[in-house]
XYZ file of C-alpha atoms in Angstrom:
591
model
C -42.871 -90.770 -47.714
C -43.893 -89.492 -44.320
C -43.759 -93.361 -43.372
C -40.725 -93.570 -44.682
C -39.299 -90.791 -43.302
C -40.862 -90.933 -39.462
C -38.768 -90.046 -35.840
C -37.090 -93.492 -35.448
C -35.704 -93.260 -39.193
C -34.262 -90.561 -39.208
C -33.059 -90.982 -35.773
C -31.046 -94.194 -36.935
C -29.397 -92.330 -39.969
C -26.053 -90.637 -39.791
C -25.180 -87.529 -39.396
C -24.116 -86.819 -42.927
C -26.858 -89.037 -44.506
C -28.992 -86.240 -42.392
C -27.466 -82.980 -43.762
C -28.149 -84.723 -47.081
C -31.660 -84.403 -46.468
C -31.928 -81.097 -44.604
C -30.122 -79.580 -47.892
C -33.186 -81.449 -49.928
C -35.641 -79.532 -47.849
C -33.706 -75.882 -47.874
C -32.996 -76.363 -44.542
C -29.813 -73.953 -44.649
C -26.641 -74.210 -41.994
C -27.412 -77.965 -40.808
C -24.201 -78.557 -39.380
C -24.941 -75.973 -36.764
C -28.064 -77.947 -35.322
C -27.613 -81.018 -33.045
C -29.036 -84.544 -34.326
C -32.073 -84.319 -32.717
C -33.044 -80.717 -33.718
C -32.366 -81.612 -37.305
C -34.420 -84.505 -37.171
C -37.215 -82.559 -36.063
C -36.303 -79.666 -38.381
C -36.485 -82.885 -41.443
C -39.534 -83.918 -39.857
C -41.407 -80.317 -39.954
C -40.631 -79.350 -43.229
C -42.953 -80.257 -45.837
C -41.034 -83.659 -47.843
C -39.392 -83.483 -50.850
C -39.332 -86.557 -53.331
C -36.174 -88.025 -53.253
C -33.862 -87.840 -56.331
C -32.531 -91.289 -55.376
C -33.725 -94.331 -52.665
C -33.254 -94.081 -49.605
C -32.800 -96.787 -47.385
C -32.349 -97.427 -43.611
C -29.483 -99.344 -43.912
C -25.895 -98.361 -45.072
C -25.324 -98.608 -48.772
C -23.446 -100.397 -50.878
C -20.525 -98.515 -52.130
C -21.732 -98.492 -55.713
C -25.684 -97.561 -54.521
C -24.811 -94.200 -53.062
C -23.507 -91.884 -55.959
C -26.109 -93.386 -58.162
C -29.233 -90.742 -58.814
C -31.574 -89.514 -61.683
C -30.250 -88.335 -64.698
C -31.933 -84.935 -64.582
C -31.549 -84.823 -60.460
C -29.200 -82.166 -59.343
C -26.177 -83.408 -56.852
C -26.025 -81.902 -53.157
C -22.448 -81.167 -54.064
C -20.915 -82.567 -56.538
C -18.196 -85.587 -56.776
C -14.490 -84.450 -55.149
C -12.138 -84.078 -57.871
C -8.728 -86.319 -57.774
C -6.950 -82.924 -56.848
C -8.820 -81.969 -53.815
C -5.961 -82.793 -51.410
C -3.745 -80.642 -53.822
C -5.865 -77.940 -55.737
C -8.481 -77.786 -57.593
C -9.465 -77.955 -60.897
C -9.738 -74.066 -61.149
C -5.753 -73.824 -59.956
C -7.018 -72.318 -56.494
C -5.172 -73.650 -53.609
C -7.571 -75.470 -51.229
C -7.928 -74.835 -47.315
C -5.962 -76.875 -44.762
C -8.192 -79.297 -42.840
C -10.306 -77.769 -39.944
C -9.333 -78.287 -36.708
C -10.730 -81.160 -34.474
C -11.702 -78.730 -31.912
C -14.914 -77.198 -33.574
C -18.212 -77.240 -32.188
C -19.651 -80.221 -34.563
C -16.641 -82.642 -34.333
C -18.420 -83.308 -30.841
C -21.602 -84.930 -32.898
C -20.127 -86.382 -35.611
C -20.572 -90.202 -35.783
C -18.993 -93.037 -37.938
C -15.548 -91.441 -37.989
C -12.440 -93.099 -37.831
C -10.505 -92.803 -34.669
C -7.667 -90.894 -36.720
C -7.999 -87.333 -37.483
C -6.979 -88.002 -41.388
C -9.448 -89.770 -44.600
C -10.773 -93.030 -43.904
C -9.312 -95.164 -46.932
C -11.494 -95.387 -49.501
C -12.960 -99.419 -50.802
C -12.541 -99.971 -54.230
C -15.649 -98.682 -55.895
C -15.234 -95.078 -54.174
C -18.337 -94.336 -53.122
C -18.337 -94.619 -49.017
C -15.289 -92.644 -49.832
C -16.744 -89.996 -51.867
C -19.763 -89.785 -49.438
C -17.250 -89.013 -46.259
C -15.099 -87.244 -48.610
C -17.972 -84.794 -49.375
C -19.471 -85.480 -45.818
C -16.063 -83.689 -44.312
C -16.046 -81.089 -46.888
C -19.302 -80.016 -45.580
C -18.234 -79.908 -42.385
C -15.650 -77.208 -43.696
C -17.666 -75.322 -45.418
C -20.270 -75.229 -42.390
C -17.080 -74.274 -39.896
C -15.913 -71.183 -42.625
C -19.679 -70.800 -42.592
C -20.136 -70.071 -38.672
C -16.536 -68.243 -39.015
C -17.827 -65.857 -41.423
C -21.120 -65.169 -39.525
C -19.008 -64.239 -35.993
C -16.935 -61.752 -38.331
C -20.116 -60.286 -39.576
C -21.242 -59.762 -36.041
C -18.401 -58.293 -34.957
C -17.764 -56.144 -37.657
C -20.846 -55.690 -39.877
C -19.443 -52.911 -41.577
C -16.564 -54.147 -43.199
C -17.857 -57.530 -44.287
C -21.631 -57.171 -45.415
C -24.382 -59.601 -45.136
C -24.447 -60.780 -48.916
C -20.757 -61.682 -48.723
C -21.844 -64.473 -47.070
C -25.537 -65.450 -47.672
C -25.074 -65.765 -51.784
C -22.102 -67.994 -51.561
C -23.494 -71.094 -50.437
C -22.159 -73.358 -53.381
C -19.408 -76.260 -52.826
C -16.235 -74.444 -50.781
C -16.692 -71.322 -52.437
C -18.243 -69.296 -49.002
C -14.939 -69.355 -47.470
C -13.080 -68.173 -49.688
C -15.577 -65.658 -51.044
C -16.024 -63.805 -47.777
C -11.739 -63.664 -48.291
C -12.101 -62.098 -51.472
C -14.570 -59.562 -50.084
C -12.446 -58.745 -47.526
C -11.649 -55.236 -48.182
C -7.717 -54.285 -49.666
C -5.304 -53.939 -46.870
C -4.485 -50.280 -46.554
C -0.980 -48.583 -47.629
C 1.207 -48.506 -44.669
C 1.339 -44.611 -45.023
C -2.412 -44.439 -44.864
C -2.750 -46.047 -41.563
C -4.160 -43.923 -38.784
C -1.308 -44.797 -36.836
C 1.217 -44.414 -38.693
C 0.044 -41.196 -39.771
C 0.295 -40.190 -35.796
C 3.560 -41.021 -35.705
C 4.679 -39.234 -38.425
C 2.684 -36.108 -36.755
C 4.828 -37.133 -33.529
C 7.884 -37.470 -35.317
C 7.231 -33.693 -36.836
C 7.635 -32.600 -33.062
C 10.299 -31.356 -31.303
C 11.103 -34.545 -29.016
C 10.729 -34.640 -25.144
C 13.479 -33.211 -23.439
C 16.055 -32.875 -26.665
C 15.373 -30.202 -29.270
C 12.464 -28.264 -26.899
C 15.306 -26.742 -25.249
C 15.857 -22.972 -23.645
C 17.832 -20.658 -25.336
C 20.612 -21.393 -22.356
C 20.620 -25.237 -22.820
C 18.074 -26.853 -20.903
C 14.697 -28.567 -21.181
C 11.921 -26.584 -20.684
C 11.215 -28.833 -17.360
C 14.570 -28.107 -16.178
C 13.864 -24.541 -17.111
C 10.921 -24.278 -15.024
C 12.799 -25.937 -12.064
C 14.974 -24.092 -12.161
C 12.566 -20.922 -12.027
C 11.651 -22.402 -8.842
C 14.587 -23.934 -7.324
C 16.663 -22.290 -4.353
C 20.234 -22.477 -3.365
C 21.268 -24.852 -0.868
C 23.898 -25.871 0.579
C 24.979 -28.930 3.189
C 27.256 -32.236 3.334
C 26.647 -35.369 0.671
C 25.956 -38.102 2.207
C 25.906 -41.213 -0.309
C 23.859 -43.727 1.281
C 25.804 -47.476 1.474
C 24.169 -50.231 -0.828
C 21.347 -47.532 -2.493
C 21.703 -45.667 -5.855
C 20.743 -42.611 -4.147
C 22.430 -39.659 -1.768
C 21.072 -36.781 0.404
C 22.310 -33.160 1.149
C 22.509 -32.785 4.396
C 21.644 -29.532 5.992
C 20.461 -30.286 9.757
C 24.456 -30.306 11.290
C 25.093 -33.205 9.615
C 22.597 -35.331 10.608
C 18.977 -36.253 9.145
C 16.461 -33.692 8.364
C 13.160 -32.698 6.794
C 15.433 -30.114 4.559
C 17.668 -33.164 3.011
C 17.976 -32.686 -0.595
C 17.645 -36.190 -2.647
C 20.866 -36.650 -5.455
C 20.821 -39.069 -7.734
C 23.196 -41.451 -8.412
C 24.081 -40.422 -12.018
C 24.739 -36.636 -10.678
C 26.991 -38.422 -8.210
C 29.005 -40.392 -10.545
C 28.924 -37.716 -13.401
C 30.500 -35.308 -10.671
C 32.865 -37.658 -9.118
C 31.142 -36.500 -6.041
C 31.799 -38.687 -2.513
C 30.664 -38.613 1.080
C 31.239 -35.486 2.935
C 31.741 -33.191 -0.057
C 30.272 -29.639 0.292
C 27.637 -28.935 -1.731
C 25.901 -25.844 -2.944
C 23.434 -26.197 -5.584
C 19.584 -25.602 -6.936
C 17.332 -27.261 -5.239
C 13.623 -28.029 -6.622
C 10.916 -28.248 -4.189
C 9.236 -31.601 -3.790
C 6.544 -32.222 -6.448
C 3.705 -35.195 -6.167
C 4.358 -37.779 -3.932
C 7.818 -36.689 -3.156
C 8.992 -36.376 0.288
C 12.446 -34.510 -0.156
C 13.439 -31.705 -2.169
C 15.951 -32.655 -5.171
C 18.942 -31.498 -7.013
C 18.335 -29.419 -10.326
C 21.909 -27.827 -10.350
C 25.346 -28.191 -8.811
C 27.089 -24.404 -8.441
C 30.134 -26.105 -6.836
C 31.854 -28.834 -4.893
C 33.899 -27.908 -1.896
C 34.408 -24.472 -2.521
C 35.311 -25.172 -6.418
C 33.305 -24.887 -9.469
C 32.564 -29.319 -10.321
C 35.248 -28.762 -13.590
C 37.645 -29.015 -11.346
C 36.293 -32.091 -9.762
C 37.330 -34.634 -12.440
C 40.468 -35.243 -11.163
C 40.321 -36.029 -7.296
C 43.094 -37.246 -4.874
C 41.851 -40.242 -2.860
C 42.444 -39.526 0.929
C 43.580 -43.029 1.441
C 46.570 -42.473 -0.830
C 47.943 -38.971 0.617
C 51.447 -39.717 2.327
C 51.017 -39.066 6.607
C 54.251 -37.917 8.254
C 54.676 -37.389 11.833
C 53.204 -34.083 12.686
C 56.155 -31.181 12.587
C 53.917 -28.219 12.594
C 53.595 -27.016 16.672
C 49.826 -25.720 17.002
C 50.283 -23.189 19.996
C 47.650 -22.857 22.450
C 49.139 -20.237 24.877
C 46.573 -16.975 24.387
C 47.041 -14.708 27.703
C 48.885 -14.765 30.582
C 45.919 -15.969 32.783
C 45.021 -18.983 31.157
C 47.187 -21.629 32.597
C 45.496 -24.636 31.369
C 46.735 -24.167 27.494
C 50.323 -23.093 28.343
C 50.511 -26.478 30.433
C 49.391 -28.754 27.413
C 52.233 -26.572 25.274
C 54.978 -27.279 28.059
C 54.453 -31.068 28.552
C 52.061 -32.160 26.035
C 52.240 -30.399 22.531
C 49.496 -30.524 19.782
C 50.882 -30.516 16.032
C 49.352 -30.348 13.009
C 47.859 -34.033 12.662
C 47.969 -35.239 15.793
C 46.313 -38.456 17.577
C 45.506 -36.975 21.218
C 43.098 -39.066 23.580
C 42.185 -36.729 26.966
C 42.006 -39.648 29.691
C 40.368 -38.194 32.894
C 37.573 -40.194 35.259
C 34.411 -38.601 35.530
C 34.273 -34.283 36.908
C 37.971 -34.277 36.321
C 36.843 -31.166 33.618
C 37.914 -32.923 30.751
C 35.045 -31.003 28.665
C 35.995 -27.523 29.852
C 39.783 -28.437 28.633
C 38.306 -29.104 25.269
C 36.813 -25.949 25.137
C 39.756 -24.086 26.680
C 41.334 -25.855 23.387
C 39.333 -24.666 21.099
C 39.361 -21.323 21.640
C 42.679 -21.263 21.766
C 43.053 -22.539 18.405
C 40.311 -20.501 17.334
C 42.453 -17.138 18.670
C 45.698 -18.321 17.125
C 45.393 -20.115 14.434
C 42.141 -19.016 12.120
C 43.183 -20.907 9.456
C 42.572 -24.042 10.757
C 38.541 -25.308 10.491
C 38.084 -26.417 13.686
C 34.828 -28.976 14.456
C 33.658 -30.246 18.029
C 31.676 -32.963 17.762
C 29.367 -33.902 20.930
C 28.142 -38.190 20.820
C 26.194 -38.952 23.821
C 25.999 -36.231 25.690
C 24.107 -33.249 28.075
C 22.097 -31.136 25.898
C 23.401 -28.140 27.673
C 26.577 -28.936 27.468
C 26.068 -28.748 23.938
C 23.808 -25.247 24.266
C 27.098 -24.245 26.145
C 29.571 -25.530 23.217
C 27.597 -23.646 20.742
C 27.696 -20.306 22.716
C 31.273 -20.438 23.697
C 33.630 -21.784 21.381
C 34.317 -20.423 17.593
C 33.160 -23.469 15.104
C 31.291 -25.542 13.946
C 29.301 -27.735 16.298
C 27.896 -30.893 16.063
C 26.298 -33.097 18.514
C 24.011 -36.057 18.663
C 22.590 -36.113 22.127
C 22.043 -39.362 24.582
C 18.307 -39.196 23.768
C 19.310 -40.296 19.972
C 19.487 -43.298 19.073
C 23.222 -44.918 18.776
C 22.656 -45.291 14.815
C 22.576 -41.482 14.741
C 25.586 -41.511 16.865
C 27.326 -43.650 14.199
C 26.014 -41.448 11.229
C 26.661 -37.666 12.567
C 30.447 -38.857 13.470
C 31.110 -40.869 10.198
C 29.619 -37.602 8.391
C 32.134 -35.272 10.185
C 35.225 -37.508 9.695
C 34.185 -37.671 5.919
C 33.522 -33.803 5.929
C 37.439 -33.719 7.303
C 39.043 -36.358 4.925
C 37.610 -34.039 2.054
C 39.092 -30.714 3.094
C 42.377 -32.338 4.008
C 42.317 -33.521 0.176
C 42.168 -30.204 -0.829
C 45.152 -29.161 1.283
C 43.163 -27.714 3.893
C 43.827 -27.766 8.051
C 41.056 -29.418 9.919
C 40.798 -29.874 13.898
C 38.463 -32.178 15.437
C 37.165 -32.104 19.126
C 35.293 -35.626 20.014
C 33.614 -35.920 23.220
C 33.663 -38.787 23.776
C 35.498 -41.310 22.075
C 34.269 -43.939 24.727
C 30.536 -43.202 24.377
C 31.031 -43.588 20.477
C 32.494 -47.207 21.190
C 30.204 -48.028 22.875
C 27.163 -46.991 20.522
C 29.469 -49.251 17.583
C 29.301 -52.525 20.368
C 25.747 -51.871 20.351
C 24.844 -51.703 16.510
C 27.570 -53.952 15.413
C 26.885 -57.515 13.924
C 27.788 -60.318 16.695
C 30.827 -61.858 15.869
C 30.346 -64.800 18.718
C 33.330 -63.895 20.581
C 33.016 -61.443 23.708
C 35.676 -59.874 25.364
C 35.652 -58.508 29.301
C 32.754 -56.127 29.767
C 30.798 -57.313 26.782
C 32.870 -55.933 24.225
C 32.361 -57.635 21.143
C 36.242 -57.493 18.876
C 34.451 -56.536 15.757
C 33.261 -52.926 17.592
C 36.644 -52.036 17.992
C 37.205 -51.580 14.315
C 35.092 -48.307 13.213
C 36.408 -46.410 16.063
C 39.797 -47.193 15.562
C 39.714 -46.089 11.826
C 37.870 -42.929 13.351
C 40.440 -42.597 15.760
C 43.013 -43.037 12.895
C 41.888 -40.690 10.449
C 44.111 -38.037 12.019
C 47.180 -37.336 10.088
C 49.996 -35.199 8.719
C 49.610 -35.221 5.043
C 53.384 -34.415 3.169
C 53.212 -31.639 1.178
C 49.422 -30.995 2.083
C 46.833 -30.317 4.560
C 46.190 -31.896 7.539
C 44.072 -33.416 10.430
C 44.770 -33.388 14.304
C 42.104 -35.264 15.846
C 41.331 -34.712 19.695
C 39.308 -36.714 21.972
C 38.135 -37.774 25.369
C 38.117 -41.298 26.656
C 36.948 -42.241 30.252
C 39.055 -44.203 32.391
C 38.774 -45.506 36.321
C 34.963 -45.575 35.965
C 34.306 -48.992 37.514
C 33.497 -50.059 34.264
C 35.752 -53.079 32.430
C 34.421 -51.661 29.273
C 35.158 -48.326 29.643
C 39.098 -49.627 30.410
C 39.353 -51.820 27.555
C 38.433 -49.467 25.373
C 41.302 -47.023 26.283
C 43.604 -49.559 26.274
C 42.971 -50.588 22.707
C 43.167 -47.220 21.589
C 45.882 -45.822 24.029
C 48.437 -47.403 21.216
C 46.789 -45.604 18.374
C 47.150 -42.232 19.867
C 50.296 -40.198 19.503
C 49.197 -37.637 22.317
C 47.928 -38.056 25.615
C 46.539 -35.517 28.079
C 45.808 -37.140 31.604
C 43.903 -35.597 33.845
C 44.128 -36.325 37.570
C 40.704 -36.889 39.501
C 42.277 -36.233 42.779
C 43.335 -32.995 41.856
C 39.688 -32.000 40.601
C 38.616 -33.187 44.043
C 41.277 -30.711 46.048
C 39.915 -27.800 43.558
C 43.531 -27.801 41.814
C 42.446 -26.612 38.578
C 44.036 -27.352 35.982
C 43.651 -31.131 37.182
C 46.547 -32.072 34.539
C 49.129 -34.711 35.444
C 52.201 -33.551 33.931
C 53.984 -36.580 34.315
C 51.846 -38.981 32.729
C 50.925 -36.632 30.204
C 53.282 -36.630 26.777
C 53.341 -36.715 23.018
C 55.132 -39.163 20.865
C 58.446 -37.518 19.222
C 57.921 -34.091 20.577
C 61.563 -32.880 19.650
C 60.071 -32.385 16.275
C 57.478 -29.653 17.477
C 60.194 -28.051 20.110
C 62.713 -26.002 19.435
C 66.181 -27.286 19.752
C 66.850 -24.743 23.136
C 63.701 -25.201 24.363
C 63.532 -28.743 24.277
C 66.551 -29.523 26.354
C 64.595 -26.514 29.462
C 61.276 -28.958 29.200
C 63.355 -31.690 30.033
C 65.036 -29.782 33.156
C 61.702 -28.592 34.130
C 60.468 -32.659 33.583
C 63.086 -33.679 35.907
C 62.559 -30.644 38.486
C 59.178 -31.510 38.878
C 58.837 -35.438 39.007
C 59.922 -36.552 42.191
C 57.333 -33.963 43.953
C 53.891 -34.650 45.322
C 51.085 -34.228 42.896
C 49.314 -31.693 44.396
C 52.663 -29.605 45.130
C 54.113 -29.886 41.718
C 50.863 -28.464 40.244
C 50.605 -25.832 42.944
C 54.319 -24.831 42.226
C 53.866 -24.941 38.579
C 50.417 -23.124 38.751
C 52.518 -20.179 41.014
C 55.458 -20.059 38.580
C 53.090 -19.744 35.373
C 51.186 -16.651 37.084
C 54.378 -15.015 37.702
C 55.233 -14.910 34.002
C 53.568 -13.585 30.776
C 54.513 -16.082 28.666
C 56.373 -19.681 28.220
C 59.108 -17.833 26.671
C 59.977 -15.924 29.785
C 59.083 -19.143 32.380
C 61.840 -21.829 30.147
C 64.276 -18.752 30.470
C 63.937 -18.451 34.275
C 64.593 -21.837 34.672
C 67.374 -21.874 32.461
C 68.885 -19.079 34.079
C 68.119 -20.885 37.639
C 69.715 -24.374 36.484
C 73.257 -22.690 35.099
């Protein structure tokens, strides 16, 4: 036998004529060794007799089956119904997938995946038949022994070492599998039903008052605020401004579903509870809106849109005369009124004192009319002329300074105007002082996109547009509010941008105050040229006797010498108290 059964032998014999012999000597798990191990395996275990002949060559189909009468099979004969079920009514596994380990070493298989067709007598085919169901059994084998070792408590060792027979270790290490548990009895699902015992996250662990108990907390800790919405453009997101309308480390974040639950827009007046940044947070947020504009939010739901208010010319005279003294203001209400929504450019060159008639302005209109919210806003310029703004004049300043940057520029005015448009919604009087309307231009032509066409000075056509619709802002609403815009625009500088720019906006304006360099020069103060100066449809600010003096006194005075029809003027003003008593003199002089 040990002739028989030497190294080249057994090295000649297939694979499954091989397991065949390993299972002879109790060689268990043969499919898991490579050809050459289980030949030396065969080879080291004592040898068995044979229960048939073996030969070297390949059997006859009739030879193979044929054994002892008393021998015991390997495995026994496949049944007609093994590709169906088996005898016992069990339903049998699907075939094993080519990818195993041992489909690598397998040898004498047809190049399909399927049965190779069986010859007539049925023996090769029961012999690859049972050699393939081995090959199962040894795959659900190897299966079974990585489940152990992964989870040696729930499928024990036996389960799988005592079923050995023909198919049966597969499906014995699924039937001691333990039960699946009841739904209910799941870990899991018994946390969830703890969970779902809870009061839920921000819904029923509210306050007595209505809120969550986070909200609670911030709003133990929150402070009131208050500044100017800005919404930023092409972000889901807003800031409270607080820093005069321009950016800050105080800016309160909003989000955009308070914004659009509140119906809130850009340059609405906030005041609300602010939280203080927590964890990687940089600004403080909104907890709590108190009110909108002066109003509680209720009454927010149904806004007027300033674009559809109704502008009429302005009818309503704003009077700037205060004392006696101050001739500069009872000039402008002489020969250039201011109504309520007015369009006024001040056009002066450079030291003609066209800042110190802006404040002369606003305190007049801070003395004599309190009702109207009056704003000077400061692009471009001095810092001390702004220090000197804030100290003198009765409002609200706001300035962006030439150190800035011109995107600030652009940002602090668009803030104001938006501030303005939303008190002249609510029927409110607004006044706005701009200095300057040229240096704001100019920081639009810098920030604007090109649009490839360049007019004289560099001006590019689409920079023209955002200060115009400043510019244009100012209006007379019917039946409403109102707002008179006022602002300075250098001319005669030596600069073709400077020019072009008052002449595209010299049309927009329905009020213009020139001042006269070459008076500033002489020290004729107030520098104002009276007959350039003038306001579109005046009779509707004058009074029906008064208008037809101004236009005796226009007459009287424009065929003089600049400097000696401001010198008369200036001597005739001192030697009245008011207007009033001037028109009446020259009545009484021209009857």
């Amino acid at each position: 036998m040990s002739d028989e059964f030497n190294s080249d032998v057994l090295s000649g014999m297939t694979l499954s004529r091989l397991y065949e012999l390993a299972r002879e000597r109790d060689i268990k798990n043969p499919r898991k060794y490579k050809k050459q191990e289980l030949v030396d395996l065969i080879l080291a275990e004592s040898p068995r007799p044979a229960p048939r002949q073996t030969t070297i060559e390949r059997e006859p189909q009739e030879s193979r089956p044929a054994q002892a009468d008393g021998a015991q099979p390997a495995f026994a004969e496949p049944s007609p119904r093994r590709e169906g079920q088996s005898g016992g009514g069990m339903p049998e596994y699907d075939l094993p997938s080519r990818q195993s380990e041992e489909s690598d070493y397998i040898e004498d298989e047809p190049a399909t995946g399927g049965f190779a067709p069986a010859p007539s007598g049925g023996g090769m085919r029961g012999g690859r038949n049972d050699a393939r169901r081995d090959n199962r059994r040894d795959n659900n084998n190897r299966r079974g022994m990585r489940e152990q070792s992964d989870s040696s408590n729930r499928y024990p060792s036996s389960s799988i070492s005592e079923n050995s027979g023909r198919g049966g270790k597969g499906r014995n290490v699924r039937e001691q599998r333990p039960e699946r548990q009841d739904r209910q009895d799941r870990p899991d699902r018994q946390d969830r039903q703890l969970r779902g015992n809870e009061p839920r996250r921000g819904r029923d662990n509210k306050t007595p008052g209505g809120l969550s108990s986070s909200a609670s907390r911030d709003m133990e800790n929150a402070e009131i605020t208050t500044g100017i919405l800005e919404i930023i453009e092409d972000a889901n997101y807003g800031f409270i401004r607080q820093k005069q309308f321009g950016y800050g480390e105080l800016d309160i974040y909003v989000s955009m579903s308070q914004i659009k639950k509140f119906n809130m827009r850009t340059g609405d007046l906030v005041v609300g509870h602010a939280r203080a940044p927590r964890e990687q947070e940089r600004y403080q947020s909104l907890v709590k809106i108190e009110s909108i504009n002066g109003e509680p939010f209720d009454a927010e739901s149904e806004r007027i849109n300033f674009s559809k208010l109704t502008p009429i010319y302005p009818k309503e005279r704003l009077l700037l005369e205060t004392s006696p003294r101050e001739i500069s203001t009872r000039l402008i209400d002489l020969f250039s009124p201011i109504g309520k929504g007015s369009r006024g450019i001040i056009a002066a060159r450079p030291k003609a004192g066209k800042t110190i008639m802006l404040k002369k302005i606003a305190d007049a209109i801070a003395h004599n009319h309190p009702d109207v919210e009056l704003l000077a806003l400061l692009i471009d310029e001095r810092p001390e002329e702004v220090t000197d703004f804030e100290r003198n004049i009765k409002g609200q300043v706001i300035s962006s300074t030439f150190d800035e940057k011109p995107e600030n520029h652009i940002q602090t005015a668009e803030l104001v105007i938006e501030y303005a448009k939303r008190r002249v919604e609510q029927g409110k009087d607004v006044m706005v002082l701009l200095d300057s309307l040229t240096r704001l231009a100019r920081a639009y032509n810098l920030t604007c996109a090109p649009s490839g066409k360049t007019l004289s000075g560099g001006l590019d056509p689409n920079s023209l547009y955002k200060p115009k619709r400043f510019l244009g802002a100012a209006r007379n609403i019917e039946n409403g509010g109102s707002l008179t815009l006022l602002c300075t625009a250098l001319v005669e500088t030596g600069s073709r941008l400077d020019d072009i720019i008052f002449e595209e906006f010299k049309g927009t304006a329905n009020m213009e105050l020139h001042l006269s360099r070459e008076l500033a020069d002489k020290r004729i103060f107030p520098s104002i040229d009276v007959v350039k100066s003038g306001t579109r449809h005046e009779e509707l600010l004058y009074k029906v006797d008064e208008m037809d003096i101004v236009w005796k006194l226009r007459k009287m005075v424009a065929d003089m010498d600049e400097a000696e029809r401001m010198n008369r003027l200036i001597s005739r003003l001192y030697q009245t108290e008011t207007n009033a008593e001037l028109l009446m003199m020259i009545h009484a002089a021209t009857t």
